[in-house]
mmCIF file of C-alpha atoms in Angstrom:
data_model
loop_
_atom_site.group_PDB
_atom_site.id
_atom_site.type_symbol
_atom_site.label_atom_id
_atom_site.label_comp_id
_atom_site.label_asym_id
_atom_site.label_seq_id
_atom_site.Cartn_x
_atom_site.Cartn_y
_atom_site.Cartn_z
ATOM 1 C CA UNK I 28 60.028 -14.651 -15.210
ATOM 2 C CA UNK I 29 57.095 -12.634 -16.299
ATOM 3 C CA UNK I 30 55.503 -16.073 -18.261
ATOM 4 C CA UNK I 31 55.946 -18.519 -15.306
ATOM 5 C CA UNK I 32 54.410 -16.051 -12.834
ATOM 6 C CA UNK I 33 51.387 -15.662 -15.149
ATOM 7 C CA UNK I 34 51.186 -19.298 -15.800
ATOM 8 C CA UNK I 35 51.345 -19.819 -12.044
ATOM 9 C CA UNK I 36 48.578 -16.913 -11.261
ATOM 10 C CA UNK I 37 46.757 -18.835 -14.347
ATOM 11 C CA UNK I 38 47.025 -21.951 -12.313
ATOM 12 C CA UNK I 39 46.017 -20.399 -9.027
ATOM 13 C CA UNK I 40 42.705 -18.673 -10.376
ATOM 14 C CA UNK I 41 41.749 -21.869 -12.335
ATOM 15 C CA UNK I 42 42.243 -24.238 -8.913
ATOM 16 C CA UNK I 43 39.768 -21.310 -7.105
ATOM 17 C CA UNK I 44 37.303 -21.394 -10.015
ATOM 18 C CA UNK I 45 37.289 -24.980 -10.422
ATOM 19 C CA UNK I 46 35.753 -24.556 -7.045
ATOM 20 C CA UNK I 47 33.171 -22.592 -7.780
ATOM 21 C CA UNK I 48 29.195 -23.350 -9.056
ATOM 22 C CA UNK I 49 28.455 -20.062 -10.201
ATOM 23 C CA UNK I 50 24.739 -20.793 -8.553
ATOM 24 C CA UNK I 51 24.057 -17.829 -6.350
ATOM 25 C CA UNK I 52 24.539 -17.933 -2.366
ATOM 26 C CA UNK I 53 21.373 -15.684 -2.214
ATOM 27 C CA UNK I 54 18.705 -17.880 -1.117
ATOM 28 C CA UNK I 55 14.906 -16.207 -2.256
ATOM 29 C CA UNK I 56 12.036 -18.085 -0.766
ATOM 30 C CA UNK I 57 8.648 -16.673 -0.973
ATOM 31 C CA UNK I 58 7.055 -15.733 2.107
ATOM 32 C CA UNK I 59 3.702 -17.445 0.752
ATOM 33 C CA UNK I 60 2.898 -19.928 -1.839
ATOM 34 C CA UNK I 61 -0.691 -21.097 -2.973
ATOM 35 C CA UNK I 62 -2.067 -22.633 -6.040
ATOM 36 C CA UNK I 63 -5.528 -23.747 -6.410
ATOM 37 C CA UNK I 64 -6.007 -26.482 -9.200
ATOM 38 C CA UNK I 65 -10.121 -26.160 -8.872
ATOM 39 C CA UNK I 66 -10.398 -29.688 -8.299
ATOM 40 C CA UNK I 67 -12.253 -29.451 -4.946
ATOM 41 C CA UNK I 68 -14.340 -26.193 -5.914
ATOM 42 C CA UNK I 69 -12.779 -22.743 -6.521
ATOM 43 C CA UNK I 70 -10.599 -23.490 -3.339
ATOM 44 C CA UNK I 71 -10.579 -19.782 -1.855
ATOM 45 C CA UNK I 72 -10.729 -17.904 -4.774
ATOM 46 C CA UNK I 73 -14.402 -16.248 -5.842
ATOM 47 C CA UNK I 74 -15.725 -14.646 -9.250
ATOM 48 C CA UNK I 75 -16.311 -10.827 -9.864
ATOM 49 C CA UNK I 76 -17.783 -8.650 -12.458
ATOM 50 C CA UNK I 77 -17.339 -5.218 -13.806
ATOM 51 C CA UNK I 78 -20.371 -3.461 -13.080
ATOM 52 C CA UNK I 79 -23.171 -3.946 -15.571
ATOM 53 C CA UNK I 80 -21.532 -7.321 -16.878
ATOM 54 C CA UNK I 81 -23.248 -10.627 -17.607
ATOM 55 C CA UNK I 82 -20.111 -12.426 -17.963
ATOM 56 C CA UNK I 83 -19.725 -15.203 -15.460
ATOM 57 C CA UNK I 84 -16.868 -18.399 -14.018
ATOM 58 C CA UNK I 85 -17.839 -21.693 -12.884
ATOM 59 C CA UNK I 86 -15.503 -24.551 -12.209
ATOM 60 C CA UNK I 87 -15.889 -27.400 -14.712
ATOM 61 C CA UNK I 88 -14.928 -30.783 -15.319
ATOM 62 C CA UNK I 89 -13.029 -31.932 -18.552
ATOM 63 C CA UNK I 90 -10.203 -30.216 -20.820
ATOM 64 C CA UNK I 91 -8.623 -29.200 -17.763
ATOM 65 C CA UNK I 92 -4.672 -28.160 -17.844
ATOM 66 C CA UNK I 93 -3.914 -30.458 -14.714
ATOM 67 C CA UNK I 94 -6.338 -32.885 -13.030
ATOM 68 C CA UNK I 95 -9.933 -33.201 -14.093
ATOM 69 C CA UNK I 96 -11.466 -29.209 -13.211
ATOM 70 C CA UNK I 97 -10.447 -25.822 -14.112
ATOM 71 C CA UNK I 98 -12.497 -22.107 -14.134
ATOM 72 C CA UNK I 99 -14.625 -21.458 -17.049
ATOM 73 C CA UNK I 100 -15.386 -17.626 -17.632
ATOM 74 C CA UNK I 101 -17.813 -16.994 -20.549
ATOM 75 C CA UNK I 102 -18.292 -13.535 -21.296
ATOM 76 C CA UNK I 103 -20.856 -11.767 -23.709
ATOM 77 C CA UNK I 104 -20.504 -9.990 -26.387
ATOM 78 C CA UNK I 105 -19.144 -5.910 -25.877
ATOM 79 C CA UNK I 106 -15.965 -5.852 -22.748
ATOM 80 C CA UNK I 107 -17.503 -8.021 -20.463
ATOM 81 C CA UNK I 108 -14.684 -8.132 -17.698
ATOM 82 C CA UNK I 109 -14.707 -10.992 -15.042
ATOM 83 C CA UNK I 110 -12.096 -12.034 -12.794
ATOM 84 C CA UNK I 111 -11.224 -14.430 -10.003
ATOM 85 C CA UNK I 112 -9.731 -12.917 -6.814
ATOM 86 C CA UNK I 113 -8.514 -13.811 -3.767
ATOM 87 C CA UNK I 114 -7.526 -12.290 -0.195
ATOM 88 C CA UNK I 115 -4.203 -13.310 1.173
ATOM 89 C CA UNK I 116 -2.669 -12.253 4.689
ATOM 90 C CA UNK I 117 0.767 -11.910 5.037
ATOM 91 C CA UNK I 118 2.526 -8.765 7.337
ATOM 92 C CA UNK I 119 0.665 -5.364 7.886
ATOM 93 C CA UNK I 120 1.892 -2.621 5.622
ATOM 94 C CA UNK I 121 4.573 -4.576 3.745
ATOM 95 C CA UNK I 122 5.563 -4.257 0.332
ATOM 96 C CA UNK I 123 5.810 -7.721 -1.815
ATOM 97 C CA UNK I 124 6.438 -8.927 -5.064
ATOM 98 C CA UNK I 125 3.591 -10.918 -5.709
ATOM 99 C CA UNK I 126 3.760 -13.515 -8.488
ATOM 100 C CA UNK I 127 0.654 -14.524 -9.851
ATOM 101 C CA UNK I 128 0.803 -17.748 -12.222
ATOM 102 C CA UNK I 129 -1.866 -20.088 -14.168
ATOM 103 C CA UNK I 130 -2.456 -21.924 -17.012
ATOM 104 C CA UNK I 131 -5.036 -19.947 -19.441
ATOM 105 C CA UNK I 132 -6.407 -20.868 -22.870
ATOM 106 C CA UNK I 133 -9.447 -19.974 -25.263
ATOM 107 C CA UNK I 134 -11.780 -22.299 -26.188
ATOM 108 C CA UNK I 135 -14.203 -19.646 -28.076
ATOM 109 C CA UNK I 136 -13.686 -15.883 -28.995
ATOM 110 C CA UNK I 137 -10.910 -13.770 -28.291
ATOM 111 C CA UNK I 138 -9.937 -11.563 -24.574
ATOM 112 C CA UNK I 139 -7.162 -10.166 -22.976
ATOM 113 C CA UNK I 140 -5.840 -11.080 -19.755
ATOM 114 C CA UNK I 141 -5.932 -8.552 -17.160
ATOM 115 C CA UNK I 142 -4.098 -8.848 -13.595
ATOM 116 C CA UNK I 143 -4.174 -7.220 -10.452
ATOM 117 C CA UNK I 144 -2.597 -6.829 -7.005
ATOM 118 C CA UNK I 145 -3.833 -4.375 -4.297
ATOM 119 C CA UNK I 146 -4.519 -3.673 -1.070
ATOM 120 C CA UNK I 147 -8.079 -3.095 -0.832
ATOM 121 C CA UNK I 148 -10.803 -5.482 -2.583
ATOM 122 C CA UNK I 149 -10.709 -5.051 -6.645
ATOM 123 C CA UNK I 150 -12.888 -3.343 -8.107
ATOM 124 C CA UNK I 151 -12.311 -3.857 -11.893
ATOM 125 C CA UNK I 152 -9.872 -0.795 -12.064
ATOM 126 C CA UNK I 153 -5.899 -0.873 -11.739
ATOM 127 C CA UNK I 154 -5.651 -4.318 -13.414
ATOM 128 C CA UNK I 155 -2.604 -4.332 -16.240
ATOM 129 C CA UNK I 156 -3.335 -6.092 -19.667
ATOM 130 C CA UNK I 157 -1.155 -8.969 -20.354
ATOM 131 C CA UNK I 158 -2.024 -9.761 -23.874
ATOM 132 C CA UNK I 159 -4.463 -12.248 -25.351
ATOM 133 C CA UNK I 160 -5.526 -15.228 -23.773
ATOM 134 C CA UNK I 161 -3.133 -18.220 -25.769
ATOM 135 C CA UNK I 162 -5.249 -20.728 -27.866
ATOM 136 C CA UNK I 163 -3.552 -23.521 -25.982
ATOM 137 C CA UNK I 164 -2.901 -24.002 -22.282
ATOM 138 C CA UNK I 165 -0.238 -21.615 -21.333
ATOM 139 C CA UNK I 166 1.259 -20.711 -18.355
ATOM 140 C CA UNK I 167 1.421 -17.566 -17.927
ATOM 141 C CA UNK I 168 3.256 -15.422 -14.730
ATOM 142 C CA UNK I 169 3.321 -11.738 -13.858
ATOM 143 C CA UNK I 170 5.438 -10.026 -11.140
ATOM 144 C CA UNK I 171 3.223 -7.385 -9.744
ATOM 145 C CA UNK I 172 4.664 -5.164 -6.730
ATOM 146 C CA UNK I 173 1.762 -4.796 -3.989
ATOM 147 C CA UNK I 174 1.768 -3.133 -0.092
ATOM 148 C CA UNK I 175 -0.363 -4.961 2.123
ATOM 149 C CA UNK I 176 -2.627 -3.274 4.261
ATOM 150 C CA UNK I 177 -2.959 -2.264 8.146
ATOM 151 C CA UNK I 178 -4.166 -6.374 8.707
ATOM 152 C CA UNK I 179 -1.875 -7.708 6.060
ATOM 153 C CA UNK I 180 -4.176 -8.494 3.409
ATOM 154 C CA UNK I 181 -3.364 -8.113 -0.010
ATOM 155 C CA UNK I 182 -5.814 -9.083 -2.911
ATOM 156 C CA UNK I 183 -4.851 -10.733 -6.317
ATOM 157 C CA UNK I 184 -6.859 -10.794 -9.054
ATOM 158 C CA UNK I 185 -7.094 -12.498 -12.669
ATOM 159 C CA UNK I 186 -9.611 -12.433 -15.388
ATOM 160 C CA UNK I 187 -10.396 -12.020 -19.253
ATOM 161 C CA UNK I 188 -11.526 -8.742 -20.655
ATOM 162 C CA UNK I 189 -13.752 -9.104 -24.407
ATOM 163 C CA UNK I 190 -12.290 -7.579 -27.317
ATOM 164 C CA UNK I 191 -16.012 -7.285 -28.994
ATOM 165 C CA UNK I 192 -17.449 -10.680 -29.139
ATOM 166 C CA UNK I 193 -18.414 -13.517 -27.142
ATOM 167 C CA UNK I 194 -15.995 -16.406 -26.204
ATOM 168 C CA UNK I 195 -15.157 -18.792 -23.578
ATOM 169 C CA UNK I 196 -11.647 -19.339 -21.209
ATOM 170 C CA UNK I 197 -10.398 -21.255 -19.382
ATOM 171 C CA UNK I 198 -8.455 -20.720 -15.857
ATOM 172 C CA UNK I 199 -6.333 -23.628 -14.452
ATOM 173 C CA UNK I 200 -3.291 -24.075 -11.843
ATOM 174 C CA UNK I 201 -3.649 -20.250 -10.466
ATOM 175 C CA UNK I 202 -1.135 -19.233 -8.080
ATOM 176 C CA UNK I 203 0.422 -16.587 -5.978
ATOM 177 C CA UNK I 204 4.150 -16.345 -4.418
ATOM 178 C CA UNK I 205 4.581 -13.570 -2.531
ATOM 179 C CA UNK I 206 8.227 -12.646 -1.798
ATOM 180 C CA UNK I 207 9.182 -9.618 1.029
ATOM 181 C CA UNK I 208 10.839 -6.596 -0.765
ATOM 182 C CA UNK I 209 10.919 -4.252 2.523
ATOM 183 C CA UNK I 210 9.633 -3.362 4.973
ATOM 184 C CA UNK I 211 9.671 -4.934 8.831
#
């Protein structure tokens, strides 16, 4: 009796799995989505500095990840730090998980990537290092929390800090997804 009410429970469970996915019912879409591809200029984004740097970022044609353009950031010799940043507005005084994305590479020299989220304009300072810039075109993402502030802005930043010596990089397919975590 025992053995034919297991095989029957057996049965049961395997005719309400069959049933089943296993994909999640939870549905996560981001609140906002951008990517810039630099093909029509630098498309929002614009190019910063740490104080007393010569370092610099252009868009430029050719070797580009997707389409024809991409950011080039040279920086000189020392720990030049530059970085592309942008303002988005979502909700006032929200807290999001921001996603920032894009395809990176070296072309000359060595830097590490540094990224940022906050709530006021960067200013070279609270960025998190994210390794060396790949040799190759890479994609690279990093969750960073952020709060907007009182008129919803939140600023994201990316950029290549020098390890000592020259080089050039390249910036490509940079994006942001911002998804609610609290809040309103």
């Amino acid at each position: 009796m025992i053995r034919s009410s297991s095989a029957a429970l057996l049965g049961l469970l395997a005719v309400a799995v069959s049933g089943c996915d296993r994909t999640p019912s939870l549905d996560l879409t981001p609140e906002l989505e951008e990517e810039s591809s630099f093909e029509s200029g630098l498309e929002g984004w614009s190019v910063d500095r740490q104080t007393g740097s010569t370092g610099s970022a252009a868009v430029t044609s050719g070797e580009a990840s997707v389409g024809s353009s991409y950011v080039r950031v040279t920086l000189d010799a020392g720990s030049d730090f530059v970085w592309l940043e942008r303002a988005f507005t979502l909700e006032p005084s929200t807290p999001y998980n921001v996603t920032v994305s894009a395809d990176l590479r070296v072309f000359a020299g060595s830097a590490d990537i540094r990224v940022g989220a906050s709530n006021g304009d960067p200013d070279g300072s609270g960025f998190t290092s994210e390794g060396p810039v790949p040799e190759v075109w890479t994609r690279t993402l990093t969750p960073i929390p952020v709060t907007t502030d009182a008129q919803g802005r939140a600023w994201i930043a990316i950029g290549m800090a020098g390890t000592g010596q020259a080089g050039a990089f390249g910036v490509d397919r940079l994006g942001a997804s911002f998804l609610r975590t609290g809040g309103n």
